Amino acid sequence: MRVWLSQDAAARALGADAVAAALRREAAARGVALDLVRTGSHGMVWLEPLLEIAGPHGRMAFGPMTPADVPALFERPAAHPRALGPTQSLDWMARQTRLTFARCGINDPLDLSAYEAAGGLAGLRKALAMPPAEVVRAVTESGLRGRGGAGFPAGIKWKTAAGAAAAQKYVVCNADEGDSGTFADRMLIEGDPFCLIEGMAIAGHAIGATRGYVYLRSEYPDAIGILTRALAVARSEGVLGPQVLGRGAAFDIELRIGAGAYVCGEETSLLNSIEGLRPVVRAKPPLPAIEGLFGRPTVVNNVITLASVPVILDRGADFYRDFGIGRSRGTIPLQLAGNVRRGGLFEAAFGLTLAEIVDDLAGGTASGRPVKAVQVGGPLGAYFPRALFDTPFGYEEYAGRDGLIGHAGIVVFDDSVDMLAQARFAMEFCAIESCGKCTPCRVGAVRGVETIDRIARGDAAARSLLAELCDTMKYGSLCALGGFTPYPVMSALAHFPQDFDRAREAAE
Amino acid sequence: MPSTSVVNGARIRAIIAEHAGREGPLLPILLAIQEEWGHLPREALPVVAEALNLTRAEVFGVASFYHDLREAPPGRHVLRLCRAEACQAVGAAALAEAAQARLGIGWGETTADGAVTLEPVFCLGLCACGPAALVDGRPVGRLDALGLDALLAEVR
Ligand SMILES: Cc1cc2nc3c(=O)[nH]c(=O)nc-3n(C[C@H](O)[C@H](O)[C@H](O)COP(=O)(O)O)c2cc1C
Ligand code: SF4
Ligand code: FES
């Protein structure tokens, strides 16, 4: 009997390994030959551990599974209490546009032939048959923008690096994924690592780089293990090495592990970290595309940006660009997190409203209480009240409402949340993670915590002080850590002023 | 993993030699030393500085920057609890309080019996199944006070 079972860290966190052990025990006891394939996740975290068996209409899904649910699987699977039906017909799957995550959750992530059979390497093969400038043009025309947060057009960055003359250039993948509420990078690396490797090899060909780095955070031990092994497979199978796929130039990738600093996700801090320098943020210019790693031309891109490149090369820039709205082209892996009934990853064309995402896809809160606030875009993203739930998911659309989509994390809070506490946390986080280079960030964040504490004690005058402080941080900070921390703080104050109305303490 | 900080200079030099050929070897070396001793023994820093032709201040400036790099050895088990927003939305703050009360320690501290070190972490990418934790590197989701007791009973 063949069984597919997710080994994604979220599935393991919910007991997938115990389910695997129960499967082996039960199969052995029944004398059934078990062919257990551990896969990545389909992204339906609320159904993890999710398991599949072959059925008449494709794979049949079962979940969430516990070890106690395993024996019945060997009896009449169709009548199993956890039977969900054919995986691809599940509402969550059928409604997605899976371009970047097309293969995630389906195969053993280290099985290169399964990767190829599912369409992998087609983009790289096409790219290698094209002149580098054509590859850059395809990425530009696809409209792909950076998925790490800033939304800079990928093709323009590539063109700059391609045009810079140097003996050595680099492709650096930013897999630091520090934003709370985000896990798309982790899921892709754990579920389809060759897709990232393929995207980086295409970038190497496009800009003329022979070396790549993946900077992966230490908080992701499972992803570190899988990517390490995937790189070894890619090397031994000739996807990486002196001649990519036997016809391209040399390209190889080295994995670097972070050490728990949020600011190292900022691209220049990340470059300093790889170089072994104190990872403070560098002033720009020079742009990393011209003077990046070790002073050489370097493309720094997020995991999802790079992993979206193979499908663009394979199916064409127009195909990708035809999805989306306005200047937000293609698809975006939405990550539904926090207090939600259905949490997980949902890849869709840009344009869904926040109401569709939170009420429909996520199904409201796990607690069953009303949704009060949604933080979009990580710890530097704004808190949106229900009044803004008509905002369509897109870069400009969120910016137009003093928010940002960031890395597309969507964190839902029910009505028990205290928005003053959330604003305080935003300042506290900035104070903890500041690289210390500029005063408005380093000192401002500490002052911010104190000022919010004054408001909490009933000092209403401190509100205008907080607004001034946020202004100083916004305009006086070198990077978005200090510059954007005002978003969560000021959105909490603007949209939820009642949470900042505290009675003066009795002592006063 | 020896818990005392008896630092073996030869072993440190071997670790340095393993990574010396890489571009930017400093952070991988510091992480490898911590992997071996559980923390960064203070005595190791000058050895690294000398080998890489850096000043002690440069090495210390890097080592002191990162939250992961510890100055003191951790307990036999490390419990890393997520403190970030998605986990806050499902009760991470109360869970953290419960953990501190059960263990009788604060963030970054180790229980007197040397069994458990409690560390904060800002997101584990398990944000759709929080509150999340890493117990000696193993991911745990939807952790509550009961689950915490079971985990602590397991490791103590
Ligand atoms: C404080 C801070 C943290 C960041 N963290 C990340 C991160 O974890 N991952 C990421 O891809 N980009 C992060 N960024 C954005 C990067 O600086 C950079 O814009 C990005 O890696 C470029 O790749 P992209 O164009 O493909 O998005 C961060 C920026 C700042 C200011
Ligand atoms: S804003 Fe903060 S994190 Fe960014 S460079 Fe300035 S001090 Fe460093
Ligand atoms: S916020 Fe806790 S795991 Fe992401």
Short mmCIF file of N, CA and C and ligand atoms in Angstrom, two decimals, chain A residues 145-154 157 174-179 185 262-268 270 281 284 300-303 305-306 380 407 479-481, ligand 1:
data_model
loop_
_atom_site.label_atom_id
_atom_site.label_comp_id
_atom_site.label_asym_id
_atom_site.label_seq_id
_atom_site.Cartn_x
_atom_site.Cartn_y
_atom_site.Cartn_z
N ARG A 145 7.49 40.93 -9.20
CA ARG A 145 8.11 41.86 -8.26
C ARG A 145 8.57 41.09 -7.02
N GLY A 146 9.48 41.68 -6.29
CA GLY A 146 10.07 41.00 -5.14
C GLY A 146 9.02 40.59 -4.13
N ARG A 147 9.08 39.34 -3.73
CA ARG A 147 8.11 38.83 -2.76
C ARG A 147 8.60 38.92 -1.33
N GLY A 148 9.80 39.49 -1.15
CA GLY A 148 10.35 39.60 0.20
C GLY A 148 9.76 40.76 0.98
N GLY A 149 9.10 41.68 0.31
CA GLY A 149 8.49 42.78 1.02
C GLY A 149 8.50 44.09 0.26
N ALA A 150 9.64 44.42 -0.35
CA ALA A 150 9.75 45.74 -0.95
C ALA A 150 9.08 45.83 -2.32
N GLY A 151 8.88 44.70 -2.98
CA GLY A 151 8.13 44.70 -4.24
C GLY A 151 8.87 45.30 -5.42
N PHE A 152 10.19 45.29 -5.36
CA PHE A 152 10.97 45.85 -6.47
C PHE A 152 10.92 44.90 -7.67
N PRO A 153 10.74 45.44 -8.90
CA PRO A 153 10.65 44.56 -10.07
C PRO A 153 11.91 43.70 -10.24
N ALA A 154 11.71 42.38 -10.29
CA ALA A 154 12.86 41.47 -10.32
C ALA A 154 13.69 41.67 -11.58
N LYS A 157 16.19 44.59 -11.44
CA LYS A 157 17.34 44.25 -10.60
C LYS A 157 18.30 43.34 -11.36
N ASN A 174 17.40 35.17 -0.31
CA ASN A 174 17.03 35.59 1.04
C ASN A 174 15.97 34.64 1.58
N ALA A 175 16.42 33.72 2.43
CA ALA A 175 15.49 32.78 3.07
C ALA A 175 15.49 33.02 4.57
N ASP A 176 15.58 34.29 4.94
CA ASP A 176 15.62 34.61 6.36
C ASP A 176 14.22 34.65 6.97
N GLU A 177 13.22 34.81 6.13
CA GLU A 177 11.79 34.76 6.51
C GLU A 177 11.51 35.05 7.99
N GLY A 178 11.83 36.27 8.37
CA GLY A 178 11.66 36.64 9.77
C GLY A 178 10.26 37.11 10.13
N ASP A 179 9.45 37.47 9.14
CA ASP A 179 8.15 38.05 9.44
C ASP A 179 7.24 37.05 10.13
N ASP A 185 8.30 30.54 2.44
CA ASP A 185 9.67 30.15 2.10
C ASP A 185 9.97 28.78 2.71
N TYR A 262 16.60 39.32 13.30
CA TYR A 262 15.58 39.70 12.32
C TYR A 262 16.15 40.61 11.25
N VAL A 263 17.01 41.53 11.66
CA VAL A 263 17.51 42.54 10.72
C VAL A 263 18.35 41.90 9.62
N CYS A 264 18.87 40.70 9.84
CA CYS A 264 19.66 40.03 8.80
C CYS A 264 18.81 39.66 7.59
N GLY A 265 17.49 39.82 7.67
CA GLY A 265 16.65 39.66 6.50
C GLY A 265 16.74 40.86 5.57
N GLU A 266 17.17 42.00 6.12
CA GLU A 266 17.39 43.18 5.27
C GLU A 266 18.60 42.85 4.41
N GLU A 267 18.49 43.11 3.11
CA GLU A 267 19.47 42.53 2.19
C GLU A 267 20.92 42.93 2.45
N THR A 268 21.17 44.17 2.84
CA THR A 268 22.58 44.55 3.03
C THR A 268 23.13 44.03 4.36
N LEU A 270 22.17 41.22 5.52
CA LEU A 270 22.38 39.82 5.15
C LEU A 270 23.73 39.63 4.46
N VAL A 281 23.04 47.42 8.84
CA VAL A 281 22.52 47.75 7.52
C VAL A 281 23.50 48.69 6.81
N LYS A 284 22.51 52.77 1.09
CA LYS A 284 22.45 52.61 -0.37
C LYS A 284 22.31 53.98 -1.00
N VAL A 300 20.01 39.97 -4.97
CA VAL A 300 19.41 39.40 -3.77
C VAL A 300 17.92 39.30 -4.01
N ASN A 301 17.40 38.09 -3.93
CA ASN A 301 15.96 37.89 -4.09
C ASN A 301 15.43 36.95 -3.03
N ASN A 302 14.17 37.15 -2.74
CA ASN A 302 13.46 36.27 -1.81
C ASN A 302 13.25 34.87 -2.42
N VAL A 303 13.05 33.90 -1.58
CA VAL A 303 12.80 32.52 -2.02
C VAL A 303 11.66 32.45 -3.03
N THR A 305 10.30 34.81 -4.89
CA THR A 305 10.64 35.48 -6.14
C THR A 305 11.39 34.50 -7.05
N LEU A 306 12.44 33.89 -6.50
CA LEU A 306 13.28 32.99 -7.30
C LEU A 306 12.52 31.73 -7.71
N LEU A 380 6.13 44.64 10.59
CA LEU A 380 6.19 46.02 10.14
C LEU A 380 4.94 46.41 9.37
N HIS A 407 5.49 40.10 2.92
CA HIS A 407 5.71 38.75 2.41
C HIS A 407 4.38 37.97 2.40
N CYS A 479 16.59 51.99 7.34
CA CYS A 479 15.89 50.85 6.73
C CYS A 479 14.48 50.73 7.27
N ALA A 480 13.76 49.73 6.75
CA ALA A 480 12.34 49.61 7.07
C ALA A 480 12.08 49.11 8.49
N LEU A 481 13.10 48.64 9.20
CA LEU A 481 12.81 48.21 10.57
C LEU A 481 12.39 49.43 11.39
C1 LIG C 1 14.23 44.63 8.70
C2 LIG C 1 14.03 43.95 7.38
C3 LIG C 1 13.86 42.58 7.32
C4 LIG C 1 13.69 41.93 6.10
N1 LIG C 1 13.52 40.59 6.11
C5 LIG C 1 13.40 39.94 4.92
C6 LIG C 1 13.28 38.53 4.90
O1 LIG C 1 13.26 37.86 5.93
N2 LIG C 1 13.17 37.92 3.68
C7 LIG C 1 13.19 38.63 2.50
O2 LIG C 1 13.11 38.04 1.45
N3 LIG C 1 13.29 39.97 2.52
C8 LIG C 1 13.41 40.63 3.69
N4 LIG C 1 13.56 41.99 3.68
C9 LIG C 1 13.61 42.68 2.38
C10 LIG C 1 15.03 42.65 1.80
O3 LIG C 1 15.75 43.75 2.28
C11 LIG C 1 15.04 42.73 0.27
O4 LIG C 1 14.18 43.74 -0.14
C12 LIG C 1 14.63 41.44 -0.40
O5 LIG C 1 15.38 40.37 0.05
C13 LIG C 1 14.80 41.56 -1.91
O6 LIG C 1 14.30 40.41 -2.55
P1 LIG C 1 12.97 40.50 -3.41
O7 LIG C 1 13.12 41.68 -4.31
O8 LIG C 1 12.92 39.22 -4.15
O9 LIG C 1 11.85 40.67 -2.46
C14 LIG C 1 13.69 42.67 4.90
C15 LIG C 1 13.85 44.06 4.96
C16 LIG C 1 14.01 44.69 6.17
C17 LIG C 1 14.17 46.17 6.20
#
